[in-house]
Tab-separated table of C-alpha atoms in Angstrom:
chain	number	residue	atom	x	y	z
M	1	UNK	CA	-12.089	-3.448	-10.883
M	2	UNK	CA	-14.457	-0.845	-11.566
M	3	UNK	CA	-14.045	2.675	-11.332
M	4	UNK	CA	-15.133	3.201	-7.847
M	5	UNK	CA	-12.761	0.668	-6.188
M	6	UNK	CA	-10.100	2.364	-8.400
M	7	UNK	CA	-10.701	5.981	-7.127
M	8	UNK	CA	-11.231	4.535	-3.375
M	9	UNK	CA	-7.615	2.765	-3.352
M	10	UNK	CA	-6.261	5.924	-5.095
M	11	UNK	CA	-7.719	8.258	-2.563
M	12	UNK	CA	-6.505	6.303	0.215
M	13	UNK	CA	-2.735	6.836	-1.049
M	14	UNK	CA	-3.646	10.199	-1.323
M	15	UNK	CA	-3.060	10.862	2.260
M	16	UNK	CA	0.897	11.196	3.360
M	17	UNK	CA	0.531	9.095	5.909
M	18	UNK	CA	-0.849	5.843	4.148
M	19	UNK	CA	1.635	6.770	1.286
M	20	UNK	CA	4.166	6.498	4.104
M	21	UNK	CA	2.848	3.328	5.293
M	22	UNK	CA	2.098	1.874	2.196
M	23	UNK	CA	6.004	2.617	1.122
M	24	UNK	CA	7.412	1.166	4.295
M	25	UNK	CA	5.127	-1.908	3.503
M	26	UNK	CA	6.200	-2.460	0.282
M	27	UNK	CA	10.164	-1.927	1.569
M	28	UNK	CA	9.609	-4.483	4.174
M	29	UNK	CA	9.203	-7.041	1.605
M	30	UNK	CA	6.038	-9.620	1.240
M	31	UNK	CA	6.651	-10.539	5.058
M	32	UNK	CA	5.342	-7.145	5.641
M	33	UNK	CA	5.698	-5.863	9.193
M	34	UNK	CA	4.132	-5.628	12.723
M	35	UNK	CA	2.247	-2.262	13.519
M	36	UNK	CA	5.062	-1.630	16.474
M	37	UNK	CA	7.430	-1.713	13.417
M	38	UNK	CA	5.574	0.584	11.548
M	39	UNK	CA	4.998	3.213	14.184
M	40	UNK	CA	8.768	2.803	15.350
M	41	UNK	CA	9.654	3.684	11.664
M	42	UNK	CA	7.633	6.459	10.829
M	43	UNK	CA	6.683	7.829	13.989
M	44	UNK	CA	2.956	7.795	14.099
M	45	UNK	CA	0.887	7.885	16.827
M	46	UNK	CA	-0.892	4.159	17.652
M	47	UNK	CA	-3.889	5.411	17.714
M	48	UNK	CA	-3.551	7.348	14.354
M	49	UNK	CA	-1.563	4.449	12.728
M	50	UNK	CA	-4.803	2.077	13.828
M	51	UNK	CA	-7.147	4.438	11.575
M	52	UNK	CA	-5.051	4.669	8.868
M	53	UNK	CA	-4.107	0.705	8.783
M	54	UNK	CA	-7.981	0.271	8.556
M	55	UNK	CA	-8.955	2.591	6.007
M	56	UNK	CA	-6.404	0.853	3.880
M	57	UNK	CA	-7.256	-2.750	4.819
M	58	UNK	CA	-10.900	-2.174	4.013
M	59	UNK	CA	-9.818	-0.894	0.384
M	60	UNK	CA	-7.752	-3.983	-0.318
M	61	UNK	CA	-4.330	-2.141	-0.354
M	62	UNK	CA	-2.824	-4.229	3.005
M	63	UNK	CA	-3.998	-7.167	4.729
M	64	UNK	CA	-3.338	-7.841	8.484
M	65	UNK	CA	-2.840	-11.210	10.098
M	66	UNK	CA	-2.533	-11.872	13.849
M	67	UNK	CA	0.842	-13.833	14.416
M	68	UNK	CA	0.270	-14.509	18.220
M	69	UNK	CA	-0.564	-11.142	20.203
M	70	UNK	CA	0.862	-9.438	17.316
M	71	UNK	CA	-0.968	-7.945	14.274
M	72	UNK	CA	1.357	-8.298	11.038
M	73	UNK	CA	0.800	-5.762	8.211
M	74	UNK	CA	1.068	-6.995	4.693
M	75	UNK	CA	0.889	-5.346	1.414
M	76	UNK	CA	-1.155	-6.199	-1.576
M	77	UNK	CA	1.145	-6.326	-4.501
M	78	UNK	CA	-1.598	-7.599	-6.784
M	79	UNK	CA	-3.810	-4.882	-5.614
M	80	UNK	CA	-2.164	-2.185	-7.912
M	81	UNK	CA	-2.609	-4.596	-10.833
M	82	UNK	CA	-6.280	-4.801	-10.051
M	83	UNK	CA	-6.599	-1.219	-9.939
M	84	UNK	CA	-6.762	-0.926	-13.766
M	85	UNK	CA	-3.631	0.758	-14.483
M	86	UNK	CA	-2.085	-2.436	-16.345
M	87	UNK	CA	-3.253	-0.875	-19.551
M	88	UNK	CA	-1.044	2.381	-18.944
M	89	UNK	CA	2.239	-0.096	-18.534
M	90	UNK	CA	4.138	-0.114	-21.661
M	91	UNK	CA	8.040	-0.422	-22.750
M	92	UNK	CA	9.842	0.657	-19.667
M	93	UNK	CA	7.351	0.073	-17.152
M	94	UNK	CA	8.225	-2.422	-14.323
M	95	UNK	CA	7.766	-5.474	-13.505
M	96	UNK	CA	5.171	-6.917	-11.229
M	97	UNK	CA	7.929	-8.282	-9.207
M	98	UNK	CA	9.487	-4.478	-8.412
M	99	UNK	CA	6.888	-3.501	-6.134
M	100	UNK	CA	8.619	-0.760	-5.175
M	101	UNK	CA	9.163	0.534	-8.514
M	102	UNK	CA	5.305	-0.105	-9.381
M	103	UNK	CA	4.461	2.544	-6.574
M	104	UNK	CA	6.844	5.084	-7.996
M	105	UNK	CA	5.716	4.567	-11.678
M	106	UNK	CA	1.871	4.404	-10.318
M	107	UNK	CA	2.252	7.746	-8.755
M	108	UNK	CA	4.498	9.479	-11.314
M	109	UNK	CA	2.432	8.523	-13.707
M	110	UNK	CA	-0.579	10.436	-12.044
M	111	UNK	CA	0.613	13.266	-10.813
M	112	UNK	CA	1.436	14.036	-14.902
């Protein structure tokens, strides 16, 4: 992935809110979750949760797919692999299959 797509995914976890969402993606497991379920958990507005689902759909972080009359939000695990980081992952860094974990390590590791 080259640079550009890197610092676009990156900026869009930048903002608390997709952070939020991102986190309560990843927590919901590779089912993902419906936008009511996301705005019942955190709280956002629809409207606000509808921008912010976008802006990280269009990156490649989430995917949405329409179950019915209701939108399901799923997270791109494999997305954080293609972001270029896999050469920073050494002894002690997780496994692909600890999303979770990969989002903690991911942003402790660039915050230092």
């Amino acid at each position: 992935m080259d640079h550009e797509k890197v610092a676009a995914s990156l900026a869009e976890l930048g903002n608390s809110h997709r952070l939020s969402v991102f986190r309560f993606l990843v927590k919901a497991g590779h089912d993902g979750a419906s936008v009511g379920d996301i705005q019942k958990g955190l709280g956002i507005p629809a409207s606000t949760l509808s921008h912010h689902l976008a802006r990280m759909a269009k990156v490649g972080l989430i995917r949405q797919e329409k179950h019915s009359r209701t939108i399901v939000c799923i997270p791109e695990y494999g997305h954080l692999e293609n972001l270029g980081y896999t050469d920073l992952m050494v002894d002690g860094a997780p496994l692909p299959h600890q999303p979770d974990t990969i989002i903690r390590w991911l942003i402790d590791r660039l915050r230092s």
